[in-house]
Coordinates of C-alpha atoms in Angstrom, one line a residue:
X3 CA 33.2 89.9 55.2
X4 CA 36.0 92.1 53.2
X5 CA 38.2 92.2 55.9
X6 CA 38.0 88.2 56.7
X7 CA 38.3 87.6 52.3
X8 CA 41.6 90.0 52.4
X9 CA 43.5 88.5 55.4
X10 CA 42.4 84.6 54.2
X11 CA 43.7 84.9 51.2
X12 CA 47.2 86.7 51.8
X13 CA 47.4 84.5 54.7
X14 CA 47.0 81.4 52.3
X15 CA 49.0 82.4 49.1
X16 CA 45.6 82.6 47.2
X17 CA 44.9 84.7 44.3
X18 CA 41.7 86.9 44.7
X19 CA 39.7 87.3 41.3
X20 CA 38.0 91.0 41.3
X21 CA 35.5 91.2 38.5
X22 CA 34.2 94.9 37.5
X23 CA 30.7 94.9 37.5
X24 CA 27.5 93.7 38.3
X25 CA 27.5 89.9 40.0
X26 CA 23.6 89.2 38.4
X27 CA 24.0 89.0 34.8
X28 CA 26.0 86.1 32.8
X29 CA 29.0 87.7 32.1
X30 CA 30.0 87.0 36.5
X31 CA 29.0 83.3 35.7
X32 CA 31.0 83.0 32.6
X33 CA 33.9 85.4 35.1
X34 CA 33.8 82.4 37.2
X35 CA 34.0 79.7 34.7
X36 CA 37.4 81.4 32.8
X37 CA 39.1 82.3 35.8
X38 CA 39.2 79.0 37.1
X39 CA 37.7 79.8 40.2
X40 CA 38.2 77.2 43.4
X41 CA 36.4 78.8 45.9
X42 CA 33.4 81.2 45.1
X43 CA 31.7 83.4 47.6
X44 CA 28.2 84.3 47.2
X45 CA 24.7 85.7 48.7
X46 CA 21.5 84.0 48.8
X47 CA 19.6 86.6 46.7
X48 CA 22.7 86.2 44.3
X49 CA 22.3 82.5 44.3
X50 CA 18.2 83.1 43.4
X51 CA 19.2 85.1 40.5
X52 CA 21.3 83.1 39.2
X53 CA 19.4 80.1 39.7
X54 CA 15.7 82.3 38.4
X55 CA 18.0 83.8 34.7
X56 CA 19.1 80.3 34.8
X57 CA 22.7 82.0 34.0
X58 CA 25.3 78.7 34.7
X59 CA 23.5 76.8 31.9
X60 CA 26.5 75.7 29.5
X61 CA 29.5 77.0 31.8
X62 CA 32.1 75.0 33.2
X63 CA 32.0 75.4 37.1
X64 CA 33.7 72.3 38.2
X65 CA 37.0 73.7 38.8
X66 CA 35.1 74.9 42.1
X67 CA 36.1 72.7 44.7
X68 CA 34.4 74.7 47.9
X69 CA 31.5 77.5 48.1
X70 CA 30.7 79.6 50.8
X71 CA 27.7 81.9 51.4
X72 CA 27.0 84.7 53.7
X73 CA 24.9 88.1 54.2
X74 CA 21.0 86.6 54.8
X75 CA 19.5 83.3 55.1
X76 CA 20.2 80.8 52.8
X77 CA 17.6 78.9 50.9
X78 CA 17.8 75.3 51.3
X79 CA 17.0 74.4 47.7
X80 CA 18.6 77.7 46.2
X81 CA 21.7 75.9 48.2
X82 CA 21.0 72.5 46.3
X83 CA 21.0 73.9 42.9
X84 CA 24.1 76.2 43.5
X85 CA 25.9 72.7 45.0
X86 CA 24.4 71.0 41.4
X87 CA 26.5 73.2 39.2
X88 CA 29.8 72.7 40.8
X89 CA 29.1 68.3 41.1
X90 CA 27.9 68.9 44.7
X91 CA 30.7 70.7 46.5
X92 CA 30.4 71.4 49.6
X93 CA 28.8 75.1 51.2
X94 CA 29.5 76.8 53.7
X95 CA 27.8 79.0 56.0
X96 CA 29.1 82.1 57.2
X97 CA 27.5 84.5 59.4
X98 CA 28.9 87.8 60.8
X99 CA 28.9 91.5 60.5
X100 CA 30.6 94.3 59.6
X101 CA 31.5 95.7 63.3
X102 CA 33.4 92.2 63.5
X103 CA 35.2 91.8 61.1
X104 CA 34.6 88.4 60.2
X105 CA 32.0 85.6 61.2
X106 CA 31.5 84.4 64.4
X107 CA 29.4 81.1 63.3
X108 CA 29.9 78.9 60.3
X109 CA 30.1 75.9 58.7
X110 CA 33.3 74.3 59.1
X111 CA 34.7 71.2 56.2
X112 CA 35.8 68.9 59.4
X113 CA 32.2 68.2 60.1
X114 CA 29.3 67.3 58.2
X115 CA 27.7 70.1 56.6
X116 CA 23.7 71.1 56.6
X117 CA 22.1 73.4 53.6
X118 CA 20.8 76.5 55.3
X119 CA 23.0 75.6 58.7
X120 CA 25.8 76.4 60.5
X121 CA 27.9 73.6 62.2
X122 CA 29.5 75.7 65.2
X123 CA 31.3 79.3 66.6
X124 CA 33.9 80.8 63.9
X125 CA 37.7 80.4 65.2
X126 CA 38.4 82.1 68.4
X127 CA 34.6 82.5 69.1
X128 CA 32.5 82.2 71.8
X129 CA 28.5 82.6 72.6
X130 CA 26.3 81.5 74.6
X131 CA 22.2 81.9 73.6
X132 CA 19.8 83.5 76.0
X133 CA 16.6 82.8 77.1
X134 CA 14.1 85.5 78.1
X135 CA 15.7 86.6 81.2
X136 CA 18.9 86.9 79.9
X137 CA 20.5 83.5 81.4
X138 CA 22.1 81.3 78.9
X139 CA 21.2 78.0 78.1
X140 CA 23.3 74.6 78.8
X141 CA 25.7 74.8 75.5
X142 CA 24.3 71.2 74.7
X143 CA 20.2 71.9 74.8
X144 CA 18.3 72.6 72.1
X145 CA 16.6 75.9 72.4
X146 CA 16.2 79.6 70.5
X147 CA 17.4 83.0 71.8
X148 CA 19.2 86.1 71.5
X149 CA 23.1 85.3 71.1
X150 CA 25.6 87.0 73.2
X151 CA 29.2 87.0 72.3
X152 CA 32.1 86.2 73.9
X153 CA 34.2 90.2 74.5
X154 CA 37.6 89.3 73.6
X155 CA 36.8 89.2 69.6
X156 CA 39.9 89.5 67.1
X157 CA 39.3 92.3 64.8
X158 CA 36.1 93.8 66.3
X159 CA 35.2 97.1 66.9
X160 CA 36.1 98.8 70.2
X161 CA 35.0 102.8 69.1
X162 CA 31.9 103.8 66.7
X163 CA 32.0 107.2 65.0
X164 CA 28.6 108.4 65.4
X165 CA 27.1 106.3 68.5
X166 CA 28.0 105.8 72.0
X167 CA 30.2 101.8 71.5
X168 CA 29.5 100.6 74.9
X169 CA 25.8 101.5 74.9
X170 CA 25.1 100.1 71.2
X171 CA 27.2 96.5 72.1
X172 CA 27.2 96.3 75.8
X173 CA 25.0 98.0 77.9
X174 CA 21.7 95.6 78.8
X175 CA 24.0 92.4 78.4
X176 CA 24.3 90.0 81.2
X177 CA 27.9 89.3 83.0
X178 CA 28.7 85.1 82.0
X179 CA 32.0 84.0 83.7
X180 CA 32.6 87.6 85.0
X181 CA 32.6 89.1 81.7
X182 CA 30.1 91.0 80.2
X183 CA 28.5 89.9 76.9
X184 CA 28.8 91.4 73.5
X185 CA 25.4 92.3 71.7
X186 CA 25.0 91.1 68.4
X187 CA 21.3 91.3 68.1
X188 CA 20.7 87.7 66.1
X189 CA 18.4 85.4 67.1
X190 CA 19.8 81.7 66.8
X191 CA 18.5 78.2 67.4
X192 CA 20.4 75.2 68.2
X193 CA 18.7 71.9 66.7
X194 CA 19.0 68.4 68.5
X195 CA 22.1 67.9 66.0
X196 CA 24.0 70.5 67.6
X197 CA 23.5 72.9 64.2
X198 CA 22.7 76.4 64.6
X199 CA 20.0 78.4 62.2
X200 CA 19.7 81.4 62.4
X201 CA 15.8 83.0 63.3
X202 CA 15.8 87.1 62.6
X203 CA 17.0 89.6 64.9
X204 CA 16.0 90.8 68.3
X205 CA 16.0 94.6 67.6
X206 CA 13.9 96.4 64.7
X207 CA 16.8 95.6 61.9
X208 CA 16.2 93.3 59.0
X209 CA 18.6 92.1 56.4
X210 CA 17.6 92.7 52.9
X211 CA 19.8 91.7 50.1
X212 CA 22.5 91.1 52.8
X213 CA 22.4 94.1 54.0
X214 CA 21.0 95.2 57.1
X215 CA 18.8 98.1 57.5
X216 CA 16.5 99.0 59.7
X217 CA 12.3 99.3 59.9
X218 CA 12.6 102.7 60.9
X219 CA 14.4 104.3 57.6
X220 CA 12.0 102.4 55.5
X221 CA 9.0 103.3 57.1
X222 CA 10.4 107.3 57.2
X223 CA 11.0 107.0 53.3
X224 CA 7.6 104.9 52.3
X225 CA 5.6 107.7 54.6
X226 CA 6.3 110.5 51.7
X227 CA 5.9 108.2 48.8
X228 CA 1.9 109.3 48.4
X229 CA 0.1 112.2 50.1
X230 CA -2.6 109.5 51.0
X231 CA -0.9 107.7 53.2
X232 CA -1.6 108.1 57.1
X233 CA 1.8 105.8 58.4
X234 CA 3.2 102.7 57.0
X235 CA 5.1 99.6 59.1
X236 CA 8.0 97.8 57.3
X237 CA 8.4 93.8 58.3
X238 CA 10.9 91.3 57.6
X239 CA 9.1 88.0 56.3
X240 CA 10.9 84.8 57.1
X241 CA 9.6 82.8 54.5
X242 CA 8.5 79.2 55.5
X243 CA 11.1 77.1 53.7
X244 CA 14.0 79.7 54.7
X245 CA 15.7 81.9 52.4
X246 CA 16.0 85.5 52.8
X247 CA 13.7 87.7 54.5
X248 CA 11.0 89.2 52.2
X249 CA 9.8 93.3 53.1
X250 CA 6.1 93.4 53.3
X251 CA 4.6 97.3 54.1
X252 CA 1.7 98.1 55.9
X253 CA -0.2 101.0 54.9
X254 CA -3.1 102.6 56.6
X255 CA -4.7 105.4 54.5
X256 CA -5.8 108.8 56.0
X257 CA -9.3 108.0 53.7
X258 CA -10.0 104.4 54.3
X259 CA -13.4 104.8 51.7
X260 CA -10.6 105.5 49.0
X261 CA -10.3 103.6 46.4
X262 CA -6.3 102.5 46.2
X263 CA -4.7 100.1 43.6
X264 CA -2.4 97.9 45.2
X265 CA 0.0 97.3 42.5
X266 CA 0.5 101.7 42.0
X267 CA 1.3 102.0 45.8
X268 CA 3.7 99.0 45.2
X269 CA 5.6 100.8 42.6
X270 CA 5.7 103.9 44.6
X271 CA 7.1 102.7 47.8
X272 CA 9.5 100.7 45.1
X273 CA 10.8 103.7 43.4
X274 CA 11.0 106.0 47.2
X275 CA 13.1 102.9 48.4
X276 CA 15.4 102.7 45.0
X277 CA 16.0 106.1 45.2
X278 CA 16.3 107.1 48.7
X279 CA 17.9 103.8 50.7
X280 CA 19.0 101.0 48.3
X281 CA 18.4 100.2 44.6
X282 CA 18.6 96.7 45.8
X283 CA 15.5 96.3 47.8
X284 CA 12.3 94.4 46.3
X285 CA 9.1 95.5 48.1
X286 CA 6.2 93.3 48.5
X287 CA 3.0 95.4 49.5
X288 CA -0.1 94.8 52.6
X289 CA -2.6 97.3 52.5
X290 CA -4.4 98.0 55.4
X291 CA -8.1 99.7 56.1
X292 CA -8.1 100.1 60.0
X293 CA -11.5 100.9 61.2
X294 CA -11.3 104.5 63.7
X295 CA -13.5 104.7 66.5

């Protein structure tokens, strides 16, 4: 979203408050408070942090008049509490990625806004969501599929560095109105309200932390993190009240009679993660005894 927070705020005359250093402790909270900040970004595992330390406790954040989120799922009562400290302003949703530039759903403040939901396509926008076949559904049903973006999208990418641009966002996609769709790779389901949640993803990413990755890298990494292990799977948990997607790894054993201690193998694939993907990623650990025959 750098692009889209640059080009909003020239645009609009706004001042754009840059703190140095890490957004989890207290000293980003009290930031916010003695800048006088209006409108406040933020990320749903930021937002848990916050909320978990309980870091706003005695600051001021009513200057705050609108908040947005973006990155990974929100969690609907993560959303409530962060609304709580600023006298229930509104959120809203944002939902993107880098290769666009921007979002291309969100919340919008003309319509009534949902915790967790988005209320319709970004400016300039367009999707449809497909079913299994590829055909998209009526723009007014309820239903859950892959989206496929309109082409014409200001500020996306039209050349990759290292991967073929055309095969990675448009080869496979079905031709709607005699132009052929845009892969993003989100799955997305419309409610009977008309608001749009958004399910996972259709390919073998997941977003952690706001920041997606995918299974593959994690798995190569947690395979050398003990001589013991025989492979390893990485998943993206949606938990059941929403919220950002929880890593769980599978782990089968070359010895399935040896003894293993859940909690060390835990730590390992922690510290092989830290160190060789992303500092930021929390693991949570399924072992696995798979009977051979």
């Amino acid at each position: 979203m750098g692009p889209i927070q640059l080009f909003s705020s020239f645009l609009n005359g706004a001042t754009l408050a840059l703190y140095h250093g890490s957004p989890l402790g207290r000293g980003f909270c009290k930031f916010v408070q003695d800048a006088r900040v209006s409108v406040l970004g933020s990320v749903p595992s930021l937002v848990k942090s916050w909320k978990a330390g309980n870091l706003t406790e005695g600051l001021d954040w009513t200057k705050i008049r609108v908040l947005a989120t973006t990155g990974e799922a929100s969690d609907i009562d993560d959303n409530l509490w962060l609304s709580s400290r600023t006298c229930y302003k509104p959120i809203v949703e944002c939902c993107g990625g880098t290769e666009l530039a921007s979002s291309y759903i969100q919340g919008s403040l003309l319509q009534p806004q949902a915790f967790g939901a988005f209320s319709g396509a970004s400016m300039s926008t367009g999707f449809v969501i497909l079913d299994e076949q590829g055909n998209p559904y009526p723009d007014d049903l309820p239903c859950s599929g892959e989206v496929g973006l309109f082409p014409l999208y200001f500020g996306a990418t039209n050349r990759l560095l290292n991967a073929d641009h055309d095969k990675v966002y448009f080869d496979g996609m079905p031709i709607y109105r005699g132009r052929q769709l845009r892969r993003h790779g989100d799955i997305i389901q419309r409610t009977v309200g008309g608001y749009y949640i958004v399910q996972g993803r259709a390919d073998d990413t997941m977003n952690l932390g706001g920041i997606k990755t995918s299974s593959v890298e994690i798995e190569r990494v947690c395979n050398g993190a003990d001589e013991g292990l025989l492979e390893t799977a990485a998943v993206g948990i949606k938990p059941s009240g929403g919220g950002p997607e929880q890593l769980a790894i599978l782990a089968v054993l070359k010895d399935r009679s040896a003894p293993y201690d859940a909690n060390i193998l835990k730590g390992k694939f922690q510290t092989a993660i830290q160190k060789n993907l992303n500092p930021l990623f929390r693991v949570r650990v399924s072992l696995s005894k798979v009977q051979f025959t």
